[in-house]
Amino acid sequence: MKKRFIQIFGFLICSLGWVFVLCTMAMDYWRVSQVGGQGGSFIIKVSWYWSNLWKDCSTDSKSITSCKDYAVLWNVSYYVQAVRGLLMCGLTIGFFAVVCCFIGMECTYIGGAEPTKDKLVFSGVVFHFVGGVSTLAAYCLYINRVARATFASNLPAGQLRYELGPPIFMGLVGCFLIFFGAVLYAVTVISVICPDRKVIQVYGGPTYMPSAYRGTSMNTGYYERSQLYGSYVSGRASSKISRLSQATPRLSERDAFV
C-alpha cells in the first residue's frame, strides 16, 4: 500500500512538471525589455519589447502590440533553434516516461507480473531523468544568452538589455518537479536497481547469490538444502547420494555453486 501511494504521488508530480514545460513553449514574455518611462516629462511614454520562441513583439503605453513572427527555420538565431529542439526532445522522451511509469505502477492491472512492472517503472525513471536534463539544458541555454546581453559592458547599437520572463521560472519549477517525481519512482523500485543478496547454506558452506536465483542449479534445475547424507532433488527424479558424495566430493562442490 505504501508503494502504491508513493507511485501515485510521483506520477502526479511528474505529470505536473511536464505540463509546466509544455505550457512554457506557448507562453509569451520569455525575455522582456522596457524602453522609456523616464520621469520629468509631461507625458510619459513607455514601450515594452518582448520575445518568445516564435516571435518578437513590442507593446506601447496604449496597449497596442505589434509582432513579427520568426521567418523560416534557418533564419532564426541558433540558440532559439537549440532551445526549441531540446524542449521538443525532452517532451517526447517525457511522454514515453509517463507511459512506462503508468503501465508499471502497482495500482494498474496491465504490464504483467510485479518484476516486469518494476522494470517498466525503472525504465520510466531513466526516461524522466533524460528528458528533464534536456529541458533543463534548454532553459539554461536561454538564460545564458539573456544574461550575457544584460551584463555586457558594451552592447552594439540597437541591441537591448532584456530581463528574464515568467516562462523561464515556470519551466525551472517544472524541471524540479520532474526530477522529484522520478526520485519517488526510483525509491519504490530500489530492489531492481540494487538487488539484495542473501546467504544460504548449501552442503554446510555459505553461498552468496541474488534472491532471484535462490533455489536454482546450473546443472539440474533446482536443489533443496541437503546435509552430507541427504537426497539430491532434480527436475526429473531423486537419488541417494550418501556414498557418492563421500567418494566424489568434487561433485557436491560443483553443484553447490550456481
Tab-separated table of C-alpha atoms in Angstrom:
chain	number	residue	atom	x	y	z
A	1	MET	CA	0.000	0.000	0.000
A	2	LYS	CA	2.842	2.394	0.831
A	3	LYS	CA	4.494	1.669	-2.508
A	4	ARG	CA	1.241	2.373	-4.305
A	5	PHE	CA	0.760	5.770	-2.666
A	6	ILE	CA	4.334	6.832	-3.426
A	7	GLN	CA	3.970	5.850	-7.079
A	8	ILE	CA	0.674	7.723	-7.438
A	9	PHE	CA	2.204	10.831	-5.874
A	10	GLY	CA	5.257	10.542	-8.142
A	11	PHE	CA	3.007	10.176	-11.181
A	12	LEU	CA	1.106	13.358	-10.308
A	13	ILE	CA	4.286	15.315	-9.606
A	14	CYS	CA	5.999	14.258	-12.855
A	15	SER	CA	2.879	14.885	-14.927
A	16	LEU	CA	2.501	18.373	-13.441
A	17	GLY	CA	6.141	19.126	-14.233
A	18	TRP	CA	5.737	18.107	-17.879
A	19	VAL	CA	2.566	20.215	-18.125
A	20	PHE	CA	4.566	23.223	-16.897
A	21	VAL	CA	7.240	22.598	-19.521
A	22	LEU	CA	4.644	22.194	-22.264
A	23	CYS	CA	2.911	25.446	-21.289
A	24	THR	CA	6.136	27.448	-21.437
A	25	MET	CA	6.555	26.656	-25.135
A	26	ALA	CA	3.341	28.561	-25.924
A	27	MET	CA	3.784	31.386	-23.405
A	28	ASP	CA	4.921	34.913	-24.178
A	29	TYR	CA	7.453	37.133	-22.401
A	30	TRP	CA	10.415	34.790	-22.341
A	31	ARG	CA	12.514	37.949	-22.227
A	32	VAL	CA	11.298	41.498	-21.585
A	33	SER	CA	12.865	44.930	-22.040
A	34	GLN	CA	11.436	48.310	-21.130
A	35	VAL	CA	12.278	51.484	-23.025
A	36	GLY	CA	11.206	54.981	-21.943
A	37	GLY	CA	9.175	55.938	-18.934
A	38	GLN	CA	11.718	58.418	-17.566
A	39	GLY	CA	10.315	60.911	-15.101
A	40	GLY	CA	10.305	64.671	-15.577
A	41	SER	CA	8.348	64.802	-18.802
A	42	PHE	CA	4.777	65.916	-19.133
A	43	ILE	CA	3.717	62.780	-20.942
A	44	ILE	CA	5.469	59.555	-20.034
A	45	LYS	CA	5.771	57.130	-22.922
A	46	VAL	CA	6.797	53.563	-22.330
A	47	SER	CA	7.397	50.684	-24.712
A	48	TRP	CA	7.974	47.054	-23.866
A	49	TYR	CA	9.882	44.756	-26.156
A	50	TRP	CA	9.447	41.055	-25.513
A	51	SER	CA	10.097	37.772	-27.248
A	52	ASN	CA	9.227	34.113	-27.056
A	53	LEU	CA	10.334	31.105	-29.080
A	54	TRP	CA	8.231	32.049	-32.080
A	55	LYS	CA	8.123	35.845	-32.472
A	56	ASP	CA	9.370	39.285	-31.402
A	57	CYS	CA	6.827	41.838	-30.209
A	58	SER	CA	6.551	45.371	-28.896
A	59	THR	CA	3.788	46.888	-26.749
A	60	ASP	CA	3.391	50.633	-26.208
A	61	SER	CA	1.732	52.550	-23.384
A	62	LYS	CA	-1.613	52.360	-25.212
A	63	SER	CA	-1.520	48.535	-25.039
A	64	ILE	CA	-1.074	48.236	-28.785
A	65	THR	CA	1.037	45.222	-29.624
A	66	SER	CA	2.912	44.679	-32.854
A	67	CYS	CA	4.538	41.321	-33.521
A	68	LYS	CA	6.827	39.860	-36.129
A	69	ASP	CA	6.886	36.111	-36.481
A	70	TYR	CA	10.192	34.426	-36.973
A	71	ALA	CA	10.989	33.582	-40.541
A	72	VAL	CA	11.927	30.174	-41.871
A	73	LEU	CA	13.868	27.858	-39.599
A	74	TRP	CA	17.339	28.555	-40.991
A	75	ASN	CA	16.934	32.327	-40.474
A	76	VAL	CA	16.248	32.033	-36.730
A	77	SER	CA	19.034	32.554	-34.213
A	78	TYR	CA	20.920	29.371	-33.496
A	79	TYR	CA	20.252	29.421	-29.762
A	80	VAL	CA	16.481	29.721	-30.350
A	81	GLN	CA	16.639	26.672	-32.609
A	82	ALA	CA	18.617	24.802	-29.968
A	83	VAL	CA	16.110	25.688	-27.237
A	84	ARG	CA	13.229	24.543	-29.411
A	85	GLY	CA	14.938	21.265	-30.252
A	86	LEU	CA	15.894	20.485	-26.647
A	87	LEU	CA	12.395	21.203	-25.375
A	88	MET	CA	10.731	19.093	-28.062
A	89	CYS	CA	13.180	16.263	-27.461
A	90	GLY	CA	12.583	16.427	-23.719
A	91	LEU	CA	8.799	16.420	-24.144
A	92	THR	CA	8.965	13.419	-26.469
A	93	ILE	CA	11.087	11.450	-24.009
A	94	GLY	CA	8.819	12.570	-21.181
A	95	PHE	CA	5.788	11.182	-22.990
A	96	PHE	CA	7.343	7.714	-23.133
A	97	ALA	CA	8.419	8.091	-19.491
A	98	VAL	CA	4.862	8.830	-18.364
A	99	VAL	CA	3.513	5.871	-20.355
A	100	CYS	CA	6.095	3.435	-18.944
A	101	CYS	CA	5.524	4.576	-15.377
A	102	PHE	CA	1.749	4.448	-15.753
A	103	ILE	CA	1.818	0.868	-17.061
A	104	GLY	CA	4.316	-0.215	-14.408
A	105	MET	CA	2.501	1.272	-11.425
A	106	GLU	CA	1.259	-1.168	-8.825
A	107	CYS	CA	-2.288	0.217	-8.950
A	108	THR	CA	-2.740	-0.614	-12.652
A	109	TYR	CA	-3.801	-4.012	-13.938
A	110	ILE	CA	-1.637	-4.011	-17.074
A	111	GLY	CA	2.048	-4.617	-17.571
A	112	GLY	CA	2.405	-8.235	-16.412
A	113	ALA	CA	3.878	-9.569	-13.203
A	114	GLU	CA	5.394	-7.423	-10.476
A	115	PRO	CA	9.041	-7.849	-11.575
A	116	THR	CA	8.085	-6.787	-15.106
A	117	LYS	CA	6.149	-3.775	-13.817
A	118	ASP	CA	9.098	-2.728	-11.655
A	119	LYS	CA	11.365	-2.845	-14.695
A	120	LEU	CA	8.911	-0.664	-16.612
A	121	VAL	CA	8.907	1.856	-13.780
A	122	PHE	CA	12.693	1.845	-13.703
A	123	SER	CA	12.760	2.490	-17.466
A	124	GLY	CA	10.343	5.375	-16.943
A	125	VAL	CA	12.606	6.814	-14.239
A	126	VAL	CA	15.539	6.801	-16.673
A	127	PHE	CA	13.405	8.495	-19.326
A	128	HIS	CA	12.247	11.119	-16.824
A	129	PHE	CA	15.816	11.974	-15.899
A	130	VAL	CA	16.973	12.149	-19.522
A	131	GLY	CA	14.007	14.287	-20.559
A	132	GLY	CA	14.400	16.526	-17.527
A	133	VAL	CA	18.069	17.110	-18.310
A	134	SER	CA	17.152	18.004	-21.903
A	135	THR	CA	14.569	20.591	-20.841
A	136	LEU	CA	16.844	21.994	-18.125
A	137	ALA	CA	19.623	22.421	-20.690
A	138	ALA	CA	17.204	24.377	-22.917
A	139	TYR	CA	16.289	26.835	-20.177
A	140	CYS	CA	19.905	27.228	-19.081
A	141	LEU	CA	20.947	27.995	-22.657
A	142	TYR	CA	18.295	30.708	-22.973
A	143	ILE	CA	19.211	32.168	-19.581
A	144	ASN	CA	22.863	32.271	-20.610
A	145	ARG	CA	22.099	34.222	-23.788
A	146	VAL	CA	19.930	36.751	-21.950
A	147	ALA	CA	22.427	37.156	-19.105
A	148	ARG	CA	25.327	37.710	-21.492
A	149	ALA	CA	23.455	40.588	-23.157
A	150	THR	CA	22.245	42.007	-19.834
A	151	PHE	CA	25.621	42.149	-18.109
A	152	ALA	CA	27.695	43.051	-21.165
A	153	SER	CA	29.757	46.204	-20.709
A	154	ASN	CA	29.410	47.361	-24.307
A	155	LEU	CA	26.373	46.483	-26.388
A	156	PRO	CA	26.142	47.036	-30.143
A	157	ALA	CA	23.938	49.859	-31.300
A	158	GLY	CA	20.280	48.909	-31.361
A	159	GLN	CA	20.601	45.898	-29.055
A	160	LEU	CA	18.523	45.929	-25.887
A	161	ARG	CA	19.160	44.602	-22.421
A	162	TYR	CA	16.490	42.041	-21.604
A	163	GLU	CA	15.254	40.541	-18.373
A	164	LEU	CA	14.001	37.011	-17.808
A	165	GLY	CA	10.264	36.482	-18.065
A	166	PRO	CA	7.822	34.229	-16.174
A	167	PRO	CA	8.053	31.235	-18.573
A	168	ILE	CA	11.701	30.656	-17.637
A	169	PHE	CA	10.940	30.378	-13.933
A	170	MET	CA	7.887	28.255	-14.611
A	171	GLY	CA	9.999	25.892	-16.705
A	172	LEU	CA	12.637	25.599	-13.981
A	173	VAL	CA	9.942	24.705	-11.466
A	174	GLY	CA	8.677	22.084	-13.917
A	175	CYS	CA	12.164	20.551	-14.181
A	176	PHE	CA	12.406	20.352	-10.407
A	177	LEU	CA	9.027	18.590	-10.226
A	178	ILE	CA	10.130	16.099	-12.888
A	179	PHE	CA	13.302	15.198	-11.010
A	180	PHE	CA	11.469	14.993	-7.683
A	181	GLY	CA	8.808	12.679	-9.089
A	182	ALA	CA	11.462	10.489	-10.713
A	183	VAL	CA	13.199	10.106	-7.351
A	184	LEU	CA	9.922	8.995	-5.790
A	185	TYR	CA	9.517	6.387	-8.515
A	186	ALA	CA	13.093	5.184	-8.013
A	187	VAL	CA	12.535	4.670	-4.287
A	188	THR	CA	9.720	2.204	-4.975
A	189	VAL	CA	11.822	0.069	-7.357
A	190	ILE	CA	15.113	0.183	-5.471
A	191	SER	CA	15.136	-3.627	-5.473
A	192	VAL	CA	15.563	-3.571	-9.261
A	193	ILE	CA	18.458	-1.123	-9.052
A	194	CYS	CA	20.217	-2.805	-6.117
A	195	PRO	CA	19.019	-6.412	-5.722
A	196	ASP	CA	19.580	-7.719	-2.205
A	197	ARG	CA	21.875	-10.690	-1.663
A	198	LYS	CA	21.138	-13.398	0.861
A	199	VAL	CA	23.328	-16.045	2.427
A	200	ILE	CA	22.043	-19.602	2.261
A	201	GLN	CA	23.636	-22.813	3.487
A	202	VAL	CA	24.386	-25.337	0.735
A	203	TYR	CA	26.106	-28.582	1.804
A	204	GLY	CA	27.312	-26.988	5.004
A	205	GLY	CA	29.019	-23.948	3.433
A	206	PRO	CA	27.829	-20.360	2.849
A	207	THR	CA	26.934	-19.359	-0.684
A	208	TYR	CA	26.112	-15.805	-1.817
A	209	MET	CA	23.564	-15.348	-4.559
A	210	PRO	CA	20.767	-12.938	-5.564
A	211	SER	CA	17.320	-13.806	-4.310
A	212	ALA	CA	16.082	-14.221	-7.880
A	213	TYR	CA	18.398	-17.213	-8.377
A	214	ARG	CA	17.968	-18.796	-4.968
A	215	GLY	CA	16.983	-22.448	-5.210
A	216	THR	CA	18.221	-22.969	-8.765
A	217	SER	CA	21.009	-25.215	-10.020
A	218	MET	CA	23.159	-24.704	-13.061
A	219	ASN	CA	23.001	-28.385	-13.994
A	220	THR	CA	19.682	-29.875	-12.912
A	221	GLY	CA	17.193	-27.061	-12.440
A	222	TYR	CA	16.834	-26.744	-8.658
A	223	TYR	CA	18.036	-28.163	-5.391
A	224	GLU	CA	16.959	-28.341	-1.809
A	225	ARG	CA	19.039	-27.869	1.305
A	226	SER	CA	20.882	-31.142	1.986
A	227	GLN	CA	23.351	-32.436	4.547
A	228	LEU	CA	26.206	-34.824	3.819
A	229	TYR	CA	23.850	-37.832	3.764
A	230	GLY	CA	20.853	-36.098	2.161
A	231	SER	CA	18.930	-36.593	-1.017
A	232	TYR	CA	19.621	-34.724	-4.225
A	233	VAL	CA	16.387	-33.485	-5.800
A	234	SER	CA	16.474	-32.812	-9.506
A	235	GLY	CA	13.849	-31.761	-12.005
A	236	ARG	CA	13.147	-35.355	-13.038
A	237	ALA	CA	13.965	-37.740	-10.231
A	238	SER	CA	15.758	-38.021	-6.875
A	239	SER	CA	18.584	-40.304	-5.947
A	240	LYS	CA	20.503	-41.083	-2.802
A	241	ILE	CA	23.985	-39.672	-2.817
A	242	SER	CA	25.221	-40.716	0.599
A	243	ARG	CA	28.087	-42.844	-0.701
A	244	LEU	CA	28.531	-40.893	-3.919
A	245	SER	CA	29.169	-37.667	-2.040
A	246	GLN	CA	31.851	-39.367	0.026
A	247	ALA	CA	33.535	-40.978	-2.972
A	248	THR	CA	33.446	-37.887	-5.198
A	249	PRO	CA	33.401	-34.725	-3.058
A	250	ARG	CA	34.031	-32.504	-6.085
A	251	LEU	CA	30.581	-33.346	-7.442
A	252	SER	CA	28.960	-31.879	-4.345
A	253	GLU	CA	31.145	-28.792	-4.533
A	254	ARG	CA	30.298	-28.303	-8.189
A	255	ASP	CA	26.528	-28.493	-7.561
A	256	ALA	CA	26.793	-26.187	-4.557
A	257	PHE	CA	27.833	-23.182	-6.645
A	258	VAL	CA	25.456	-21.522	-9.080
